[in-house]
PDB file of C-alpha atoms in Angstrom:
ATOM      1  CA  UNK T   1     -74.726 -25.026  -3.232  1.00 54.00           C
ATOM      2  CA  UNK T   2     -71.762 -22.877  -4.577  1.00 53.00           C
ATOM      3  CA  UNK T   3     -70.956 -21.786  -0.534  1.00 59.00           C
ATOM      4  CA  UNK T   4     -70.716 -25.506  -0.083  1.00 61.00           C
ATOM      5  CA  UNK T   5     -68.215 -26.163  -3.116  1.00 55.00           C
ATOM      6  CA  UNK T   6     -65.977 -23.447  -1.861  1.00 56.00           C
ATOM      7  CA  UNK T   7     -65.962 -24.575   1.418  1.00 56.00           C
ATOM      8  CA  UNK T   8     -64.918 -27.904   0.344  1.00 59.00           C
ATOM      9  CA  UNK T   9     -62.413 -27.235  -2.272  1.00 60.00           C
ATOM     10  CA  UNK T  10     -60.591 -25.200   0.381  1.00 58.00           C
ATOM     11  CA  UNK T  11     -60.852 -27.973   2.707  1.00 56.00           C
ATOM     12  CA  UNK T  12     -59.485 -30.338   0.105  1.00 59.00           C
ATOM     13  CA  UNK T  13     -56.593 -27.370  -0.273  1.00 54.00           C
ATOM     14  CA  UNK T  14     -55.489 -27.217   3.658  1.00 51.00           C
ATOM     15  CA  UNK T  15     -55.618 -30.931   3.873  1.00 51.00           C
ATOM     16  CA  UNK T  16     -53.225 -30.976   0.676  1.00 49.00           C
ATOM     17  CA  UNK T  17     -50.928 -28.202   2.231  1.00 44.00           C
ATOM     18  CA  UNK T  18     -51.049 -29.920   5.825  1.00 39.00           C
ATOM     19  CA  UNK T  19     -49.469 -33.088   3.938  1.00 41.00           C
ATOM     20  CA  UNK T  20     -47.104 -31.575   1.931  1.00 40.00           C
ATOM     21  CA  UNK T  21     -45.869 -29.824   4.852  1.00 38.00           C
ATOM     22  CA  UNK T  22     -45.777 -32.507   7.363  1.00 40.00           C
ATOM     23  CA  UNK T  23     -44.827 -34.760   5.020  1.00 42.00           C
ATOM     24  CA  UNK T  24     -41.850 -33.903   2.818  1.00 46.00           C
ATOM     25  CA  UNK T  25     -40.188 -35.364  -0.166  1.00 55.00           C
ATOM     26  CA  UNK T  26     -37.749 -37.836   1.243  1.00 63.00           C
ATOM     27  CA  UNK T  27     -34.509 -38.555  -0.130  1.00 80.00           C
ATOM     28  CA  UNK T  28     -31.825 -41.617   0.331  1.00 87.00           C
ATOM     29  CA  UNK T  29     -29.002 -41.633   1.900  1.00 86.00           C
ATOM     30  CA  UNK T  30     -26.796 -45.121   2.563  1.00 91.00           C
ATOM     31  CA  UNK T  31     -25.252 -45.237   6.192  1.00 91.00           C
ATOM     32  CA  UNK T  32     -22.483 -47.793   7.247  1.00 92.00           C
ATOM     33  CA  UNK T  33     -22.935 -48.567  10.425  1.00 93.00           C
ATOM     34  CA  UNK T  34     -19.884 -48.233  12.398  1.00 90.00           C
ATOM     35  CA  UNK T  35     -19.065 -49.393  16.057  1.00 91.00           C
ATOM     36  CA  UNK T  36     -21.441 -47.956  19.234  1.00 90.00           C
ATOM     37  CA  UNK T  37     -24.015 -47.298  16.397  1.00 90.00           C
ATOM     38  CA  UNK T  38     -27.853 -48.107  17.316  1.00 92.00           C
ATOM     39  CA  UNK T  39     -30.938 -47.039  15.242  1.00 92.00           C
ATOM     40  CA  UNK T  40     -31.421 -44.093  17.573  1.00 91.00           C
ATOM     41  CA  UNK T  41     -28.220 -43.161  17.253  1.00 89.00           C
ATOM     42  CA  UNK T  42     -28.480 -43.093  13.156  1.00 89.00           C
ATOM     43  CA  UNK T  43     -31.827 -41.830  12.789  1.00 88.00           C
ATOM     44  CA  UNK T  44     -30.992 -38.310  15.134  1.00 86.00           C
ATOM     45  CA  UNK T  45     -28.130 -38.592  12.905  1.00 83.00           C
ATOM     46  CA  UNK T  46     -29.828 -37.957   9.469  1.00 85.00           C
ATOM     47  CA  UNK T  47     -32.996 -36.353  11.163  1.00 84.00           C
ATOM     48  CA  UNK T  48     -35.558 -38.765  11.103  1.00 89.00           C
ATOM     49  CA  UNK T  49     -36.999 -42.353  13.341  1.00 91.00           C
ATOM     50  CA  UNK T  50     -35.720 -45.501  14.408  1.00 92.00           C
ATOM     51  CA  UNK T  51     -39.191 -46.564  12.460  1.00 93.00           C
ATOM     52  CA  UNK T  52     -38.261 -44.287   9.070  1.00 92.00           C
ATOM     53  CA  UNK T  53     -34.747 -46.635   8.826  1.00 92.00           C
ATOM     54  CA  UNK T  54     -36.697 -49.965  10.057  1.00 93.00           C
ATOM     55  CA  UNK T  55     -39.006 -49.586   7.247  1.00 91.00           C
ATOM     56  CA  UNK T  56     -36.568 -48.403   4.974  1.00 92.00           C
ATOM     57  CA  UNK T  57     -34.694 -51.564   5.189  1.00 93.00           C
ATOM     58  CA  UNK T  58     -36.968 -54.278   5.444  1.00 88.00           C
ATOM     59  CA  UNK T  59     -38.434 -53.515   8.831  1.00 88.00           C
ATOM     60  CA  UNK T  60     -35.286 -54.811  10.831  1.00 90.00           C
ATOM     61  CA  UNK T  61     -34.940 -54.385  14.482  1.00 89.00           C
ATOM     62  CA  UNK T  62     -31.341 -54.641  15.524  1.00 88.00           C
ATOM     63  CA  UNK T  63     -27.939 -53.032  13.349  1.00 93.00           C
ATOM     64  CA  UNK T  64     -24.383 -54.522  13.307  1.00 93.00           C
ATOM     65  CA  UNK T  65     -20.955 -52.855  12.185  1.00 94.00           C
ATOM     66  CA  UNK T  66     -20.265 -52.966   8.576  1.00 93.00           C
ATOM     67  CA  UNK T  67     -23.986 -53.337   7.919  1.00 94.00           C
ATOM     68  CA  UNK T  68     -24.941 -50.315   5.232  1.00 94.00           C
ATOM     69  CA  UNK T  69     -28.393 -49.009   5.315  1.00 95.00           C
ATOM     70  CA  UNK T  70     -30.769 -46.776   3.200  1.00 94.00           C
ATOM     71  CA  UNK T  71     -31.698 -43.431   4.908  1.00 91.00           C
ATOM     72  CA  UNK T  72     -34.609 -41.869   4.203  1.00 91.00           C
ATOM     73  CA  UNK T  73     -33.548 -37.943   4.640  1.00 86.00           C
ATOM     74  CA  UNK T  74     -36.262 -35.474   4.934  1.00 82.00           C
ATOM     75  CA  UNK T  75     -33.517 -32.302   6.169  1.00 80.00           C
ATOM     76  CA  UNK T  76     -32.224 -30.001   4.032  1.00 77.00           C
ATOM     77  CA  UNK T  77     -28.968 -31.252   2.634  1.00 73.00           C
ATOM     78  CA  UNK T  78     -27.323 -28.435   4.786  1.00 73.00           C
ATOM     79  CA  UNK T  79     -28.419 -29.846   8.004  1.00 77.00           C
ATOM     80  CA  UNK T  80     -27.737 -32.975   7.173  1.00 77.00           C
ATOM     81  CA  UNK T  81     -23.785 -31.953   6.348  1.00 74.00           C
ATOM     82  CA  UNK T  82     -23.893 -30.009   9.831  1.00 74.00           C
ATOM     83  CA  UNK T  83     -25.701 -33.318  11.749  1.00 78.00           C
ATOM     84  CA  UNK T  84     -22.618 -35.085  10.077  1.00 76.00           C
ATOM     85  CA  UNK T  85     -20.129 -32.804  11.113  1.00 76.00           C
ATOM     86  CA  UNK T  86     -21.414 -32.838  14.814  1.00 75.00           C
ATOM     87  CA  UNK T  87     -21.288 -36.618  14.843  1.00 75.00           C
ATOM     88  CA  UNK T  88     -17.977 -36.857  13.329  1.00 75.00           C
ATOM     89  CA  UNK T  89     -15.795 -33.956  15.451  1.00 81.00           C
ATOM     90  CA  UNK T  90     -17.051 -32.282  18.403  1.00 82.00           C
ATOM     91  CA  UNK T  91     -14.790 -29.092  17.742  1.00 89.00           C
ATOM     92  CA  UNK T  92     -17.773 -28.708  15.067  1.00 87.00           C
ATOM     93  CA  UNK T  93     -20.234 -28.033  17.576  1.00 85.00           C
ATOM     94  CA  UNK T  94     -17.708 -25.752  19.356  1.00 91.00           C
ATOM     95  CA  UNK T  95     -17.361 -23.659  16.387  1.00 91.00           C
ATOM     96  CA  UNK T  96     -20.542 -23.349  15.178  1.00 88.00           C
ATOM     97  CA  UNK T  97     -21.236 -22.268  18.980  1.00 91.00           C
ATOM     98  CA  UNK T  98     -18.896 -19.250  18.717  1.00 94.00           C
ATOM     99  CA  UNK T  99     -20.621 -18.527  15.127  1.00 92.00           C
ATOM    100  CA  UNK T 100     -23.772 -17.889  16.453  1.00 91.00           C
ATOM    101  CA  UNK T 101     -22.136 -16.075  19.385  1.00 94.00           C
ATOM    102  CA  UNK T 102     -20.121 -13.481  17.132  1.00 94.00           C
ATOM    103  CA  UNK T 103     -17.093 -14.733  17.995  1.00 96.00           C
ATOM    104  CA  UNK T 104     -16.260 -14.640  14.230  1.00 95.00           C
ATOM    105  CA  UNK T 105     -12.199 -15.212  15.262  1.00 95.00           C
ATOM    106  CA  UNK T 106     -12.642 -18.291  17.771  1.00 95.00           C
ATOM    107  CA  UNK T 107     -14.846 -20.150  15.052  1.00 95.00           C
ATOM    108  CA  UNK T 108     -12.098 -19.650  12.468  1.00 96.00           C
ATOM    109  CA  UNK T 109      -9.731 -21.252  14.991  1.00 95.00           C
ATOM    110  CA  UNK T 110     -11.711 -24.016  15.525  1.00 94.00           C
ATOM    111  CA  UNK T 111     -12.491 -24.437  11.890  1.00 93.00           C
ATOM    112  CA  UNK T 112      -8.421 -24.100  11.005  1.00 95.00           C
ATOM    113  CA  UNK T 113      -8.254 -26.695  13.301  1.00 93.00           C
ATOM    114  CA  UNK T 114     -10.474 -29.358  11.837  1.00 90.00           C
ATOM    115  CA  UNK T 115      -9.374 -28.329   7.990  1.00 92.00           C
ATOM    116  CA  UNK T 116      -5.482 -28.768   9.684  1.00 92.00           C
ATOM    117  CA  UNK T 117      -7.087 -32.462  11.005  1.00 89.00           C
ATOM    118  CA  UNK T 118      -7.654 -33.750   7.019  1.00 83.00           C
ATOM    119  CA  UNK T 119     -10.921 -35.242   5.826  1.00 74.00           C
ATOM    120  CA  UNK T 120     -12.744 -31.804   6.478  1.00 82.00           C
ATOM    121  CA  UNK T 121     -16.012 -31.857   5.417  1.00 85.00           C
ATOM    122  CA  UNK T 122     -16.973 -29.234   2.969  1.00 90.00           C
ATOM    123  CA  UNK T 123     -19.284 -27.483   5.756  1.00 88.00           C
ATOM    124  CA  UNK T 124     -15.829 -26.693   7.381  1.00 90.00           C
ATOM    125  CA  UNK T 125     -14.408 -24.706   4.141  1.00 94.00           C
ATOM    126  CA  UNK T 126     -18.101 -23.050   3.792  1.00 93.00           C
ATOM    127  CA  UNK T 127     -18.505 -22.214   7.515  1.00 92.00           C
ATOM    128  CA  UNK T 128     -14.944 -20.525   8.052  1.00 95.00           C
ATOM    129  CA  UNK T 129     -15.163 -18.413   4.583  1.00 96.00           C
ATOM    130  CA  UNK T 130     -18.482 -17.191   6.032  1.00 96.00           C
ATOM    131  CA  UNK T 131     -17.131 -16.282   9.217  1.00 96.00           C
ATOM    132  CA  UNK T 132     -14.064 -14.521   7.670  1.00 96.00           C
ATOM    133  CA  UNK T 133     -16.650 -12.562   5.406  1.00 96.00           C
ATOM    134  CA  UNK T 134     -17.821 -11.643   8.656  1.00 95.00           C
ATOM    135  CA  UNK T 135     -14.570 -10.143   9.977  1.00 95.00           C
ATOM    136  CA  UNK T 136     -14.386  -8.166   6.801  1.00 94.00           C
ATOM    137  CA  UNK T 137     -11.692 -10.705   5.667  1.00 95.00           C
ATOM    138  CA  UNK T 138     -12.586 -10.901   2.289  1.00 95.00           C
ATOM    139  CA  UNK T 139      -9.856 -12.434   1.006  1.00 94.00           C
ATOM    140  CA  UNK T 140      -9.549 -15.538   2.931  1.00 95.00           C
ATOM    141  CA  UNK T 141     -13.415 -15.405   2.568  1.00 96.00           C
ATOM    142  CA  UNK T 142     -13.001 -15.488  -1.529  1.00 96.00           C
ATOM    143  CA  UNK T 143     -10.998 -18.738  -0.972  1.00 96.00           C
ATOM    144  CA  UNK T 144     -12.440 -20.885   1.088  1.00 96.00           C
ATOM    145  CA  UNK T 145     -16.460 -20.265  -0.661  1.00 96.00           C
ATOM    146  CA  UNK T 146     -14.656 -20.590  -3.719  1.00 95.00           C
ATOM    147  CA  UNK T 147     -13.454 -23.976  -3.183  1.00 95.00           C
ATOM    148  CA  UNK T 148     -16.610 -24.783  -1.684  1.00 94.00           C
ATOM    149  CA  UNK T 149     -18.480 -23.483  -5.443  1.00 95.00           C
ATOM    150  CA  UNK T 150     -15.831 -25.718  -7.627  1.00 94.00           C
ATOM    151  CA  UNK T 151     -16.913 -28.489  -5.272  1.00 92.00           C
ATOM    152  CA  UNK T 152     -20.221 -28.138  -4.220  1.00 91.00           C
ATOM    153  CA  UNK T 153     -21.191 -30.849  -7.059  1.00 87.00           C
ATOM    154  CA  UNK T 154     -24.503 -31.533  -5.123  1.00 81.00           C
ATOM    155  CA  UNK T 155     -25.550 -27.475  -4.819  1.00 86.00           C
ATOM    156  CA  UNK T 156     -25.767 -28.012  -1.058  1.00 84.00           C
ATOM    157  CA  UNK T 157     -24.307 -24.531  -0.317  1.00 89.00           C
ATOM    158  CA  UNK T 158     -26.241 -22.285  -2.974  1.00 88.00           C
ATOM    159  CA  UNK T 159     -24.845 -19.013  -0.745  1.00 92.00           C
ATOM    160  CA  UNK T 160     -21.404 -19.561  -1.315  1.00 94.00           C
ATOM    161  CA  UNK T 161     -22.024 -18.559  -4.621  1.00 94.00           C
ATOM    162  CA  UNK T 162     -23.941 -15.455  -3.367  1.00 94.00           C
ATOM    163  CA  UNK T 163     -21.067 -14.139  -1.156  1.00 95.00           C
ATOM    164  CA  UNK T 164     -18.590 -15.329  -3.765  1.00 96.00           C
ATOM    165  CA  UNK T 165     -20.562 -12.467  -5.461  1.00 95.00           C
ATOM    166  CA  UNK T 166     -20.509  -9.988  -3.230  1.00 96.00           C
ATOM    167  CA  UNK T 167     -17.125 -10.056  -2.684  1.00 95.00           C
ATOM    168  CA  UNK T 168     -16.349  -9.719  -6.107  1.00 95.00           C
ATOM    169  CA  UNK T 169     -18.242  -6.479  -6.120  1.00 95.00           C
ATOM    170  CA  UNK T 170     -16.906  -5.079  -2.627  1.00 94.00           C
ATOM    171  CA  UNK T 171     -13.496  -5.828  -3.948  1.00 91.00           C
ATOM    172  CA  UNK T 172     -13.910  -3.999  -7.132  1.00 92.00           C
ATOM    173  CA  UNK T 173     -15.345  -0.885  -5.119  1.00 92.00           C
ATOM    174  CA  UNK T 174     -12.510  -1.183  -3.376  1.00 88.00           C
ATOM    175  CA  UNK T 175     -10.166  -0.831  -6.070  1.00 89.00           C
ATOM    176  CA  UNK T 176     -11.877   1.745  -7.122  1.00 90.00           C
ATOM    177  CA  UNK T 177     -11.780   4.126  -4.373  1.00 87.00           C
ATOM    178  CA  UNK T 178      -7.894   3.140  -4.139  1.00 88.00           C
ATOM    179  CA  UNK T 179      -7.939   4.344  -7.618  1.00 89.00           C
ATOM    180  CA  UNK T 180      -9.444   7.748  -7.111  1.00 88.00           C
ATOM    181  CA  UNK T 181      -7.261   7.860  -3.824  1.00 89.00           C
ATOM    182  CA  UNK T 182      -3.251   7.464  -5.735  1.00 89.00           C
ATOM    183  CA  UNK T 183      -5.267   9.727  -8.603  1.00 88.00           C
ATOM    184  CA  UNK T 184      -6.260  12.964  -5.966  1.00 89.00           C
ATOM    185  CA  UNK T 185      -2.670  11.633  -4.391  1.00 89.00           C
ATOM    186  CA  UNK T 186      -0.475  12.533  -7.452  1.00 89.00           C
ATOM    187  CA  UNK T 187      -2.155  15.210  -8.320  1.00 87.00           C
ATOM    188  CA  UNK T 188      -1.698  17.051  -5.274  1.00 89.00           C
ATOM    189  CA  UNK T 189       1.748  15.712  -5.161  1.00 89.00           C
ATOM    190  CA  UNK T 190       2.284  17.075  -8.768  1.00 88.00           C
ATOM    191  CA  UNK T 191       0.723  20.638  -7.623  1.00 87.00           C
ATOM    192  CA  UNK T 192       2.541  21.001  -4.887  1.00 89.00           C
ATOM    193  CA  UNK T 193       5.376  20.336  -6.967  1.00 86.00           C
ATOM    194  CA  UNK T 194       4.751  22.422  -9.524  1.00 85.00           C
ATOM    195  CA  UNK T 195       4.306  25.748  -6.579  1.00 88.00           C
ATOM    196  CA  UNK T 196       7.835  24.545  -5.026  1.00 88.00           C
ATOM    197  CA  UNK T 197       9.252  24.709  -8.822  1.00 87.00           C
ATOM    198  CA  UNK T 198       7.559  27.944  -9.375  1.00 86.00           C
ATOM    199  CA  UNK T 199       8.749  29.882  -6.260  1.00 88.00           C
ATOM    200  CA  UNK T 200      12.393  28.365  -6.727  1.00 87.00           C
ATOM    201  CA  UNK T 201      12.256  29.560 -10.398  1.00 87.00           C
ATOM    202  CA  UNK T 202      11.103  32.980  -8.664  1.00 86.00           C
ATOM    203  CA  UNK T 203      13.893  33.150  -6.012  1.00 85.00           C
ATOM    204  CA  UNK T 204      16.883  32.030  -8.828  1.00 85.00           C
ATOM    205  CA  UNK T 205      15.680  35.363 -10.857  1.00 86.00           C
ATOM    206  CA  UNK T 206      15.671  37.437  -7.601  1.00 85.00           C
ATOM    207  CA  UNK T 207      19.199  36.054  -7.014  1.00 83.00           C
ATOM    208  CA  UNK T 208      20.105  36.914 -10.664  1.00 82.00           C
ATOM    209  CA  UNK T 209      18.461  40.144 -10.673  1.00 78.00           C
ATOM    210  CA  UNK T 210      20.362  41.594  -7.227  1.00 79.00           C
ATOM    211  CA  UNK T 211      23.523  39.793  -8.523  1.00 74.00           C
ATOM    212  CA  UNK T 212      23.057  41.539 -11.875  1.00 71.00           C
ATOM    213  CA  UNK T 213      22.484  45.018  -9.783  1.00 70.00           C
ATOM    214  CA  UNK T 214      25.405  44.390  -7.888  1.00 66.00           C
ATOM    215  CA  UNK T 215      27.765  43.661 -11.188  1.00 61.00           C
ATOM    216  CA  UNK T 216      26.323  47.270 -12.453  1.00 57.00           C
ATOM    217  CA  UNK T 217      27.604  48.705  -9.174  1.00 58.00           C
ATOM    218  CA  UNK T 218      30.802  47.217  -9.353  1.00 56.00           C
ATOM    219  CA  UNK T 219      31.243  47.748 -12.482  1.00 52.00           C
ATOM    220  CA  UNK T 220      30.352  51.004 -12.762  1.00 55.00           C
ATOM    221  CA  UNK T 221      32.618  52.248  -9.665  1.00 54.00           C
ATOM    222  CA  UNK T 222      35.236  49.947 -11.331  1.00 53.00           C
ATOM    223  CA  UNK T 223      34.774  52.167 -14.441  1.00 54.00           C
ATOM    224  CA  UNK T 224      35.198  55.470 -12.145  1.00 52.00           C
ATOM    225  CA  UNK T 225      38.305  53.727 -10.341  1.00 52.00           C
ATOM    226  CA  UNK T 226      39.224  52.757 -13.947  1.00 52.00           C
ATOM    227  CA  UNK T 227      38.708  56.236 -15.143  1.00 51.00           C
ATOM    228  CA  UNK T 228      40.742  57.699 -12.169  1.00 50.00           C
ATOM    229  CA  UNK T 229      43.338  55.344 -12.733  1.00 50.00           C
ATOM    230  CA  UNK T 230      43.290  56.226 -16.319  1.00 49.00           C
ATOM    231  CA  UNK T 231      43.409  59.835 -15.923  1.00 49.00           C
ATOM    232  CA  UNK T 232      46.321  59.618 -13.092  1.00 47.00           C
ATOM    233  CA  UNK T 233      48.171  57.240 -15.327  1.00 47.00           C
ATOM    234  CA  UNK T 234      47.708  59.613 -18.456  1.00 46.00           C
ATOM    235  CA  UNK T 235      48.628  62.777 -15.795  1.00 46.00           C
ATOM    236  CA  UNK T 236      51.340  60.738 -14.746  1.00 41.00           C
ATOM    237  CA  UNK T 237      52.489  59.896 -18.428  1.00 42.00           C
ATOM    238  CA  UNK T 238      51.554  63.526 -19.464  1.00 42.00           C
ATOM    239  CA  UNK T 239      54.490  64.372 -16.954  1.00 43.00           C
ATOM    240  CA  UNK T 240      56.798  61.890 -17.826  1.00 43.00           C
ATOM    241  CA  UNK T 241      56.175  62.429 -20.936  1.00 48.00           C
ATOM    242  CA  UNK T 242      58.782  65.807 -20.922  1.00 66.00           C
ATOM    243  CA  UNK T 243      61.713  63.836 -20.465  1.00 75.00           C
ATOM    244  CA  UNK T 244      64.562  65.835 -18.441  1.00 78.00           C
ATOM    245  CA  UNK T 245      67.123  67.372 -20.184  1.00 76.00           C
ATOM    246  CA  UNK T 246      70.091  65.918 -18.248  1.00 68.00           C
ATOM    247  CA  UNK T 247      69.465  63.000 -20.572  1.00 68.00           C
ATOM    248  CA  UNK T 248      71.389  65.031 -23.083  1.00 70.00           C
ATOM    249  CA  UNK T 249      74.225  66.332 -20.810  1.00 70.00           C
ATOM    250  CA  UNK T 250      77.294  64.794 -21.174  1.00 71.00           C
ATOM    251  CA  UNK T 251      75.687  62.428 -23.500  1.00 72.00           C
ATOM    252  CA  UNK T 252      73.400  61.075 -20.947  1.00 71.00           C
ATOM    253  CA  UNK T 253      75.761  60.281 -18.241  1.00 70.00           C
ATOM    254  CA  UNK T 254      74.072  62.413 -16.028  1.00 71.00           C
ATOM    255  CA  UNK T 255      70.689  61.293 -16.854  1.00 68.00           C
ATOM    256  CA  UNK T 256      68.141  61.569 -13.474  1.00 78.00           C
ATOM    257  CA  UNK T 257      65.645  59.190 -15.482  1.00 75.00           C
ATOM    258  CA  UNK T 258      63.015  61.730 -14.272  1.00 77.00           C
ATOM    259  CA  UNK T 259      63.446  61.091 -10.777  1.00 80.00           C
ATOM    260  CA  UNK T 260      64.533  65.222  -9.716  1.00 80.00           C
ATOM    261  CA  UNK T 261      67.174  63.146  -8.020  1.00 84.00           C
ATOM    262  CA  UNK T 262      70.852  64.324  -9.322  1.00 85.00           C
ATOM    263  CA  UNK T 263      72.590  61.838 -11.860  1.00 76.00           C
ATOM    264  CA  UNK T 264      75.951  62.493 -10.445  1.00 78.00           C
ATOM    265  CA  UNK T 265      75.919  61.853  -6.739  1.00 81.00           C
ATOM    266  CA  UNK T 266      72.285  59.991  -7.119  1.00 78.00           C
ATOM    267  CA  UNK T 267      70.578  62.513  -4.523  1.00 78.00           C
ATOM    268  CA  UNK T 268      73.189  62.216  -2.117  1.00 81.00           C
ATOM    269  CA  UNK T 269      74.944  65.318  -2.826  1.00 79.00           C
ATOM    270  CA  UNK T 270      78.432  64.032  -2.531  1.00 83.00           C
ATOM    271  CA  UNK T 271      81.267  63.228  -4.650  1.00 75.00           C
ATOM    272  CA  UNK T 272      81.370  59.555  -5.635  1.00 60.00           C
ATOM    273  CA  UNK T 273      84.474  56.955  -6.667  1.00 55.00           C
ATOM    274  CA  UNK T 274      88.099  58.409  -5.722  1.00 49.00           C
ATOM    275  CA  UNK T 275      87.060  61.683  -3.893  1.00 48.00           C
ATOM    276  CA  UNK T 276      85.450  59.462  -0.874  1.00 48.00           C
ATOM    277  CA  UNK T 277      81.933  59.908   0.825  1.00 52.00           C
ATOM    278  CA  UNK T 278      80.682  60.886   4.210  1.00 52.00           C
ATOM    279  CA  UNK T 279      81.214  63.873   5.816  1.00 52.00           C
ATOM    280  CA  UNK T 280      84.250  64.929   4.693  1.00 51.00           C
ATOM    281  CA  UNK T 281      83.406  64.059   1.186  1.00 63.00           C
ATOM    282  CA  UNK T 282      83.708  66.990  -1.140  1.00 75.00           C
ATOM    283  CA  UNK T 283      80.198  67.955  -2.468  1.00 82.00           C
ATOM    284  CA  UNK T 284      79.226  66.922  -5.711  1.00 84.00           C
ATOM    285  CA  UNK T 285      80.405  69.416  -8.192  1.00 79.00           C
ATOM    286  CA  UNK T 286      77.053  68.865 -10.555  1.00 78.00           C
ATOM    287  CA  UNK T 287      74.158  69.578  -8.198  1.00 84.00           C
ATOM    288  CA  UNK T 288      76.510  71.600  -5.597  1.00 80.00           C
ATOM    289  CA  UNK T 289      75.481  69.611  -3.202  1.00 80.00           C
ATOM    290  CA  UNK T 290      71.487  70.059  -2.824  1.00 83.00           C
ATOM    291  CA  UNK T 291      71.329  66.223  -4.412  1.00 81.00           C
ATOM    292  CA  UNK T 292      68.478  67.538  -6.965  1.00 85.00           C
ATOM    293  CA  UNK T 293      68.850  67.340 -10.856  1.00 86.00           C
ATOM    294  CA  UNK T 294      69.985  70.705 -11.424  1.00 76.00           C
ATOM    295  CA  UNK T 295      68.552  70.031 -15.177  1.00 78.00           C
ATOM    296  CA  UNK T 296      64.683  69.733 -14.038  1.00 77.00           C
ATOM    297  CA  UNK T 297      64.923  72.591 -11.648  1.00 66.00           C
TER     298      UNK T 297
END
């Protein structure tokens, strides 16, 4: 009895999961028709029959343009955006087709091109910041899932949020390590610095020390030379110093102002003023001739 109960409770529990599977929540959408539509046409539009719209709107058989209809939709409002998209612009299809191919830089040309077209859909802005947060192109990324988040009023693109995230945080690690980079940066900078001011400080007191060694050098022959100098110039004074007697003879007229020369014929040994010169000059009467001061002799 209690096999038989389980048995059919879990029958009763596949049947229920069967339906809600095959069967799921529909919602409704209104459709205008526009020109060259059909049933078919609308119904592979929003995912679902020729029969689902008939029903839906009083079982009619034939559409017109300008007619509006109730959709039931039974896709995921994602889908349905992306069914939209396809039906509206073909370069949709195209790039969503180099999406899934990995050719993350063709679909964000074909996107740029539908967003440059107006009326973009918001699939466009979600679709291209995904595929630039692909190519590591986080910026542009930030941007475009952003503006899908501040007008997602529907929550159709729940992700965008996500990668919004995600970026947030890459970009922060990012700063980060830039951070820690210009940190190790100037302080290597300010070592090596601090070395190149060090070993110029050293070289400046080598400089002063052999220019210092030097001055001692000079300085100290310049002393000797000094001395030397002194103690000719003292010698030299010492002997000037006894001044020659001729300076008193004939009250200094014949004065040789310590020269040894004589002050009468001035070394010449010959008679000056009115007894001539030259060779037959008469010979100075003072030094006799010789031309030295007969006084220091």
């Amino acid at each position: 009895m209690k096999r038989s109960l389980y048995l059919l409770l879990a029958f009763i529990a596949a049947t229920m999961a069967v339906y809600a599977y095959a069967a799921p929540e529909a919602r409704q959408k209104t459709h205008v028709v526009d020109r060259g539509e059909d049933l078919a046409s609308i119904a592979k539009l929003y995912g679902t029959t020729p029969e689902e719209i008939s029903k839906a709107n009083f079982d009619i058989d034939f559409v017109y343009c300008g007619l509006e209809l109730v959709i039931p939709v039974t896709i995921s409002d994602y889908d349905l955006q992306l069914k939209e998209a396809y039906h509206k612009n073909s370069l949709y299809s195209e790039a969503q087709t180099a999406y899934r191919k990995g050719d993350y830089k063709q679909a964000v040309k074909l996107y740029d091109q539908i967003i440059e077209q107006g009326d973009a859909l918001l699939i466009a802005y979600y679709q291209r910041g995904v595929a630039q947060y692909q190519r590591d192109k986080y910026k542009q990324a930030y941007e475009d899932l952003k503006y899908v988040v501040r007008y997602d009023d529907e929550g159709n693109f729940p992700k965008a949020q996500e990668y919004c995230k995600d970026i947030e945080r890459i970009q922060q690690e990012r700063s980060q390590e830039n951070a820690q980079f210009w940190a190790g940066l100037a302080q290597t900078v300010a070592v090596v610095g601090l070395t190149a001011y060090e070993q110029s400080q050293q070289s400046k007191q080598q400089k002063t020390s052999r220019s210092s060694s030097n001055s001692s050098s000079s300085y100290s022959s310049s002393s000797s030379s000094s001395s030397s100098s002194s103690s000719s110039s003292s010698s030299s004074k010492s002997s000037s110093s006894s001044t020659c007697p001729s300076l008193k003879a004939n009250n200094g007229k014949w004065y040789c102002r310590n020269t040894g020369k004589c002050g009468m014929c001035g070394g010449d040994g010959l008679m000056n003023g009115s007894f001539g010169q030259g060779a037959n000059s008469l010979k100075c009467t003072l030094c006799g001739g010789s031309g030295k001061c007969k006084y220091c002799q």
